[in-house]
Short mmCIF file of C-alpha atoms in Angstrom, two decimals:
data_model
loop_
_atom_site.label_atom_id
_atom_site.label_comp_id
_atom_site.label_asym_id
_atom_site.label_seq_id
_atom_site.Cartn_x
_atom_site.Cartn_y
_atom_site.Cartn_z
CA UNK A 1 0.00 0.00 0.00
CA UNK A 2 1.13 3.46 -0.82
CA UNK A 3 2.04 5.56 2.14
CA UNK A 4 0.53 9.06 2.32
CA UNK A 5 2.86 11.98 1.51
CA UNK A 6 4.73 13.42 4.40
CA UNK A 7 3.55 16.86 5.42
CA UNK A 8 5.91 18.91 7.50
CA UNK A 9 4.41 21.18 10.09
CA UNK A 10 6.35 24.18 11.41
CA UNK A 11 4.70 25.76 14.38
CA UNK A 12 4.50 29.58 14.30
CA UNK A 13 5.36 29.84 10.58
CA UNK A 14 2.34 32.09 9.78
CA UNK A 15 3.30 34.58 12.43
CA UNK A 16 6.90 34.73 11.22
CA UNK A 17 5.85 35.36 7.55
CA UNK A 18 3.49 38.24 8.39
CA UNK A 19 5.21 41.69 8.36
CA UNK A 20 5.44 43.65 11.54
CA UNK A 21 2.90 46.47 11.98
CA UNK A 22 5.58 49.13 12.34
CA UNK A 23 7.44 47.95 9.25
CA UNK A 24 4.27 48.07 7.14
CA UNK A 25 3.59 51.67 8.05
CA UNK A 26 7.19 52.57 7.19
CA UNK A 27 7.04 50.88 3.80
CA UNK A 28 3.59 52.17 2.80
CA UNK A 29 3.18 55.78 3.97
CA UNK A 30 -0.23 57.27 4.59
CA UNK A 31 -2.04 59.07 1.75
CA UNK A 32 -1.81 62.63 3.18
CA UNK A 33 1.96 62.35 3.36
CA UNK A 34 2.11 61.37 -0.33
CA UNK A 35 0.01 64.38 -1.26
CA UNK A 36 2.38 66.63 0.66
CA UNK A 37 5.38 65.26 -1.22
CA UNK A 38 3.64 65.95 -4.54
CA UNK A 39 2.90 69.50 -3.48
CA UNK A 40 6.52 70.00 -2.50
CA UNK A 41 7.73 68.62 -5.79
CA UNK A 42 5.40 70.84 -7.81
CA UNK A 43 6.44 73.86 -5.83
CA UNK A 44 10.10 73.03 -6.28
CA UNK A 45 9.78 73.33 -10.06
CA UNK A 46 8.85 77.02 -9.98
CA UNK A 47 12.22 78.30 -8.77
CA UNK A 48 13.96 76.21 -11.44
CA UNK A 49 11.74 77.68 -14.18
CA UNK A 50 12.40 81.18 -12.89
CA UNK A 51 16.13 80.50 -12.86
CA UNK A 52 16.07 79.31 -16.46
CA UNK A 53 14.19 82.45 -17.50
CA UNK A 54 16.72 84.65 -15.77
CA UNK A 55 19.59 82.94 -17.54
CA UNK A 56 20.60 84.89 -20.61
CA UNK A 57 21.00 82.98 -23.84
CA UNK A 58 24.55 83.28 -25.05
CA UNK A 59 24.74 84.24 -28.69
CA UNK A 60 27.67 83.45 -30.85
CA UNK A 61 29.51 86.62 -31.66
CA UNK A 62 30.64 86.99 -35.29
CA UNK A 63 34.31 87.22 -36.08
CA UNK A 64 35.79 90.46 -37.33
CA UNK A 65 37.87 88.95 -40.12
CA UNK A 66 36.47 88.18 -43.56
CA UNK A 67 36.19 84.63 -44.94
CA UNK A 68 38.91 83.52 -47.36
CA UNK A 69 36.45 81.86 -49.79
CA UNK A 70 32.71 81.67 -50.46
CA UNK A 71 32.10 78.53 -48.38
CA UNK A 72 31.86 79.36 -44.67
CA UNK A 73 29.58 79.28 -41.63
CA UNK A 74 27.44 82.40 -41.79
CA UNK A 75 27.21 82.81 -38.00
CA UNK A 76 31.00 83.08 -37.75
CA UNK A 77 31.21 86.29 -39.79
CA UNK A 78 29.32 89.53 -40.06
CA UNK A 79 26.85 89.69 -42.92
CA UNK A 80 28.55 91.45 -45.84
CA UNK A 81 27.00 94.51 -47.45
CA UNK A 82 27.39 95.42 -51.13
CA UNK A 83 27.11 98.52 -53.24
CA UNK A 84 23.92 98.52 -55.27
CA UNK A 85 25.73 98.14 -58.63
CA UNK A 86 27.71 95.16 -57.33
CA UNK A 87 24.63 93.53 -55.83
CA UNK A 88 22.58 93.81 -59.04
CA UNK A 89 25.51 92.34 -60.98
CA UNK A 90 25.65 89.42 -58.56
CA UNK A 91 21.92 88.76 -59.01
CA UNK A 92 22.38 88.63 -62.78
CA UNK A 93 25.34 86.26 -62.35
CA UNK A 94 23.32 83.98 -60.06
CA UNK A 95 20.63 83.75 -62.74
CA UNK A 96 23.14 82.74 -65.40
CA UNK A 97 24.75 80.10 -63.19
CA UNK A 98 21.41 78.62 -62.08
CA UNK A 99 19.85 78.68 -65.58
CA UNK A 100 16.69 80.30 -64.16
CA UNK A 101 14.19 82.59 -65.87
CA UNK A 102 15.94 85.86 -66.87
CA UNK A 103 12.63 87.76 -66.64
CA UNK A 104 12.08 87.01 -62.96
CA UNK A 105 11.20 89.86 -60.61
CA UNK A 106 13.61 91.76 -58.37
CA UNK A 107 12.41 92.33 -54.79
CA UNK A 108 13.53 94.49 -51.89
CA UNK A 109 12.95 94.14 -48.14
CA UNK A 110 13.16 97.49 -46.34
CA UNK A 111 13.50 97.42 -42.54
CA UNK A 112 12.38 100.67 -40.91
CA UNK A 113 12.87 102.43 -37.59
CA UNK A 114 9.30 103.46 -36.73
CA UNK A 115 10.15 105.02 -33.33
CA UNK A 116 9.44 108.68 -32.62
CA UNK A 117 9.86 110.79 -29.50
CA UNK A 118 7.99 110.03 -26.24
CA UNK A 119 7.29 106.37 -27.08
CA UNK A 120 5.34 107.28 -30.20
CA UNK A 121 5.68 105.41 -33.47
CA UNK A 122 5.02 106.03 -37.12
CA UNK A 123 1.72 104.43 -38.03
CA UNK A 124 1.92 101.70 -40.70
CA UNK A 125 1.37 103.34 -44.07
CA UNK A 126 0.90 102.51 -47.73
CA UNK A 127 1.69 104.48 -50.88
CA UNK A 128 1.53 104.33 -54.66
CA UNK A 129 4.28 105.72 -56.88
CA UNK A 130 5.13 105.85 -60.55
CA UNK A 131 8.46 104.21 -61.30
CA UNK A 132 10.71 105.73 -63.95
CA UNK A 133 10.92 102.35 -65.75
CA UNK A 134 7.86 100.10 -65.88
CA UNK A 135 8.53 96.38 -65.61
CA UNK A 136 5.05 94.89 -66.08
CA UNK A 137 2.06 95.38 -68.35
CA UNK A 138 -0.41 94.78 -65.50
CA UNK A 139 -2.84 97.61 -64.76
CA UNK A 140 -5.16 98.22 -61.82
CA UNK A 141 -8.90 98.88 -61.92
CA UNK A 142 -9.69 102.44 -60.85
CA UNK A 143 -13.09 103.98 -60.07
CA UNK A 144 -13.61 107.73 -60.56
CA UNK A 145 -16.23 109.65 -58.57
CA UNK A 146 -17.54 112.67 -60.47
CA UNK A 147 -20.90 114.17 -61.41
CA UNK A 148 -19.52 116.36 -64.17
CA UNK A 149 -20.13 114.86 -67.59
CA UNK A 150 -17.00 116.38 -69.12
CA UNK A 151 -14.83 115.01 -66.30
CA UNK A 152 -16.53 111.62 -66.66
CA UNK A 153 -15.68 111.54 -70.37
CA UNK A 154 -12.05 112.42 -69.62
CA UNK A 155 -11.93 109.59 -67.08
CA UNK A 156 -13.28 107.06 -69.59
CA UNK A 157 -10.76 108.16 -72.22
CA UNK A 158 -7.88 107.67 -69.74
CA UNK A 159 -8.82 104.11 -68.80
CA UNK A 160 -11.12 104.37 -65.78
CA UNK A 161 -12.84 101.06 -65.06
CA UNK A 162 -15.95 102.66 -63.49
CA UNK A 163 -17.16 106.28 -63.60
CA UNK A 164 -20.14 107.68 -61.73
CA UNK A 165 -21.54 109.73 -58.88
CA UNK A 166 -23.66 109.16 -55.80
CA UNK A 167 -25.53 106.28 -57.44
CA UNK A 168 -22.41 104.10 -57.04
CA UNK A 169 -22.48 104.26 -53.23
CA UNK A 170 -25.19 101.61 -52.90
CA UNK A 171 -23.43 99.21 -55.24
CA UNK A 172 -20.11 99.61 -53.40
CA UNK A 173 -21.69 99.03 -49.98
CA UNK A 174 -23.31 95.83 -51.29
CA UNK A 175 -20.00 94.67 -52.85
CA UNK A 176 -21.52 94.76 -56.33
CA UNK A 177 -18.60 96.93 -57.50
CA UNK A 178 -15.05 95.97 -56.55
CA UNK A 179 -11.99 97.78 -57.90
CA UNK A 180 -8.39 98.28 -56.81
CA UNK A 181 -8.45 102.05 -56.19
CA UNK A 182 -10.91 104.92 -55.83
CA UNK A 183 -10.29 108.53 -56.89
CA UNK A 184 -12.59 111.54 -56.73
CA UNK A 185 -12.88 115.23 -57.54
CA UNK A 186 -13.27 117.69 -54.61
CA UNK A 187 -16.83 118.68 -55.57
CA UNK A 188 -18.30 115.25 -54.80
CA UNK A 189 -16.30 114.33 -51.69
CA UNK A 190 -18.93 115.62 -49.14
CA UNK A 191 -21.45 113.16 -50.61
CA UNK A 192 -19.13 110.14 -50.18
CA UNK A 193 -19.08 110.14 -46.36
CA UNK A 194 -21.17 106.90 -46.17
CA UNK A 195 -18.22 105.10 -47.83
CA UNK A 196 -15.60 106.19 -45.31
CA UNK A 197 -15.88 103.09 -43.09
CA UNK A 198 -16.25 100.79 -46.09
CA UNK A 199 -13.23 101.98 -48.07
CA UNK A 200 -11.04 102.85 -45.04
CA UNK A 201 -7.52 103.56 -46.36
CA UNK A 202 -8.74 103.53 -49.96
CA UNK A 203 -11.10 106.44 -49.29
CA UNK A 204 -10.07 109.34 -51.58
CA UNK A 205 -7.83 111.93 -49.89
CA UNK A 206 -5.20 114.43 -50.91
CA UNK A 207 -2.43 112.78 -48.88
CA UNK A 208 -2.57 109.67 -51.06
CA UNK A 209 -3.03 111.79 -54.21
CA UNK A 210 -6.43 110.19 -54.86
CA UNK A 211 -8.38 113.44 -54.48
CA UNK A 212 -7.87 116.24 -57.00
CA UNK A 213 -8.87 117.84 -60.27
CA UNK A 214 -6.19 116.32 -62.53
CA UNK A 215 -8.04 113.13 -63.45
CA UNK A 216 -5.54 111.87 -66.10
CA UNK A 217 -2.65 112.19 -63.64
CA UNK A 218 -4.51 110.35 -60.87
CA UNK A 219 -5.54 107.58 -63.24
CA UNK A 220 -2.00 107.08 -64.49
CA UNK A 221 -0.69 106.91 -60.91
CA UNK A 222 -3.15 104.29 -59.71
CA UNK A 223 -3.46 102.29 -62.94
CA UNK A 224 0.26 101.95 -63.65
CA UNK A 225 1.86 102.79 -60.30
CA UNK A 226 3.48 100.50 -57.75
CA UNK A 227 1.71 100.10 -54.41
CA UNK A 228 3.63 99.12 -51.29
CA UNK A 229 2.71 98.97 -47.60
CA UNK A 230 4.28 98.35 -44.21
CA UNK A 231 4.00 94.73 -43.02
CA UNK A 232 4.86 93.21 -39.63
CA UNK A 233 4.98 96.73 -38.11
CA UNK A 234 8.30 97.79 -39.68
CA UNK A 235 9.02 95.91 -42.93
CA UNK A 236 8.19 96.78 -46.55
CA UNK A 237 8.37 93.95 -49.09
CA UNK A 238 7.80 94.85 -52.72
CA UNK A 239 9.04 94.16 -56.23
CA UNK A 240 10.78 96.93 -58.11
CA UNK A 241 11.97 95.59 -61.48
CA UNK A 242 12.75 92.57 -63.68
CA UNK A 243 16.16 90.98 -63.69
CA UNK A 244 16.57 91.28 -67.46
CA UNK A 245 16.29 95.09 -67.29
CA UNK A 246 19.45 97.21 -67.55
CA UNK A 247 21.27 97.69 -64.26
CA UNK A 248 20.76 101.48 -64.30
CA UNK A 249 16.98 101.00 -64.68
CA UNK A 250 16.83 98.67 -61.68
CA UNK A 251 18.84 101.13 -59.58
CA UNK A 252 16.65 104.06 -60.66
CA UNK A 253 13.50 102.21 -59.60
CA UNK A 254 15.12 101.25 -56.30
CA UNK A 255 16.10 104.84 -55.47
CA UNK A 256 12.62 106.09 -56.38
CA UNK A 257 11.02 103.69 -53.89
CA UNK A 258 13.52 104.50 -51.12
CA UNK A 259 13.08 108.26 -51.58
CA UNK A 260 9.30 107.91 -51.38
CA UNK A 261 9.53 105.80 -48.21
CA UNK A 262 11.81 108.40 -46.58
CA UNK A 263 9.10 111.07 -46.85
CA UNK A 264 6.96 109.36 -44.20
CA UNK A 265 9.30 110.25 -41.32
CA UNK A 266 11.16 113.46 -40.61
CA UNK A 267 14.96 113.03 -40.73
CA UNK A 268 15.19 114.94 -37.43
CA UNK A 269 14.23 111.68 -35.68
CA UNK A 270 17.18 109.83 -37.19
CA UNK A 271 17.56 107.55 -40.21
CA UNK A 272 14.28 105.92 -41.23
CA UNK A 273 15.71 103.05 -43.30
CA UNK A 274 17.75 100.73 -41.07
CA UNK A 275 18.49 97.84 -43.42
CA UNK A 276 17.88 97.12 -47.10
CA UNK A 277 18.00 93.68 -48.74
CA UNK A 278 17.67 92.97 -52.46
CA UNK A 279 17.00 89.61 -54.10
CA UNK A 280 15.45 87.96 -57.12
CA UNK A 281 12.80 85.24 -57.24
CA UNK A 282 15.40 82.45 -57.09
CA UNK A 283 18.41 84.00 -55.35
CA UNK A 284 19.51 84.68 -51.81
CA UNK A 285 19.12 88.11 -50.23
CA UNK A 286 22.01 90.56 -50.49
CA UNK A 287 22.29 93.36 -47.92
CA UNK A 288 22.95 96.74 -49.53
CA UNK A 289 25.22 99.53 -48.39
CA UNK A 290 22.94 102.51 -47.69
CA UNK A 291 25.53 105.13 -48.64
CA UNK A 292 24.26 106.96 -51.70
CA UNK A 293 20.78 105.43 -51.57
CA UNK A 294 19.19 107.59 -48.89
CA UNK A 295 18.11 111.14 -49.83
CA UNK A 296 20.68 113.78 -48.93
CA UNK A 297 18.79 116.92 -49.89
CA UNK A 298 16.65 116.84 -46.76
CA UNK A 299 19.71 116.92 -44.50
CA UNK A 300 21.09 119.94 -46.32
CA UNK A 301 17.74 121.72 -46.01
CA UNK A 302 17.67 120.94 -42.29
CA UNK A 303 21.09 122.51 -41.81
CA UNK A 304 19.96 125.63 -43.62
CA UNK A 305 16.84 125.86 -41.43
CA UNK A 306 18.92 125.48 -38.27
CA UNK A 307 21.30 128.21 -39.44
CA UNK A 308 18.37 130.53 -40.11
CA UNK A 309 16.91 129.84 -36.66
CA UNK A 310 20.27 130.62 -35.02
CA UNK A 311 20.49 133.89 -36.91
CA UNK A 312 16.97 134.84 -35.80
CA UNK A 313 17.82 134.05 -32.16
CA UNK A 314 20.95 136.22 -32.29
CA UNK A 315 18.98 139.05 -33.89
CA UNK A 316 16.33 138.91 -31.13
CA UNK A 317 18.85 138.95 -28.27
CA UNK A 318 19.25 142.42 -26.69
CA UNK A 319 22.58 144.10 -27.32
CA UNK A 320 24.46 144.80 -24.10
CA UNK A 321 25.96 148.29 -23.73
#
């Protein structure tokens, strides 16, 4: 007969395997204590975040020397600036080496200093100018407000897209008529007040040369002119020419735009144009040397005005005897 299996019995084994009450409380802490540790940990992160904010990010300073070739790390050297003739020549050379379209557009990025005295700034503006050398056959649609039949006929002959009087207000408010620009004669301007909020900056006014009696001149400006505006608070991005144009034509258009931009801030507040970059549709941007590009006549006029003011002050001072 098979004997039953032997079962060993150890007295007090269950008591020895159970953990002691004090040891259990040490291993598994109470819930409130765990919550306190979490609160301490969360609070300890705040000083670290503040310390990281206070730490200044170290920027790599550019070297003063010039690179020996045209393959180098850009952050190691100051960005080179070029004379406008040299820069335009480089753009033309880039186009030949890359076999890109020779009729691509030339663009400029103008970075402005909009600050005035007492924390005031120049408000973002827009303008339209006629370039000395046109580079596109595109024309804008212009609406002419006039109630004079002779003026209306002149406007039609000079390429106005829409000509009319007060009857056009309803169609404009309902978006039935949409054009690029609006011009008007002074006689009708009091009747166009309902369009002020609708047209906003395109509302005819003398400052933008869209209000006057010379209808052919206004139509030529807004049909064929170049419009530019300030973007991102202090940057103007616009095209000025085509790359296949003669270099002197590209430079003439560039200077015309820069001179028009300079009229929106008095030179007494300092230089308006801080940085100027030129590029084509397929090339990198080249920073231009501003010498010779900014208008110099205004500075000379300022000096003359200051001299005249000094002379007037000396003349008004009493002569001591």
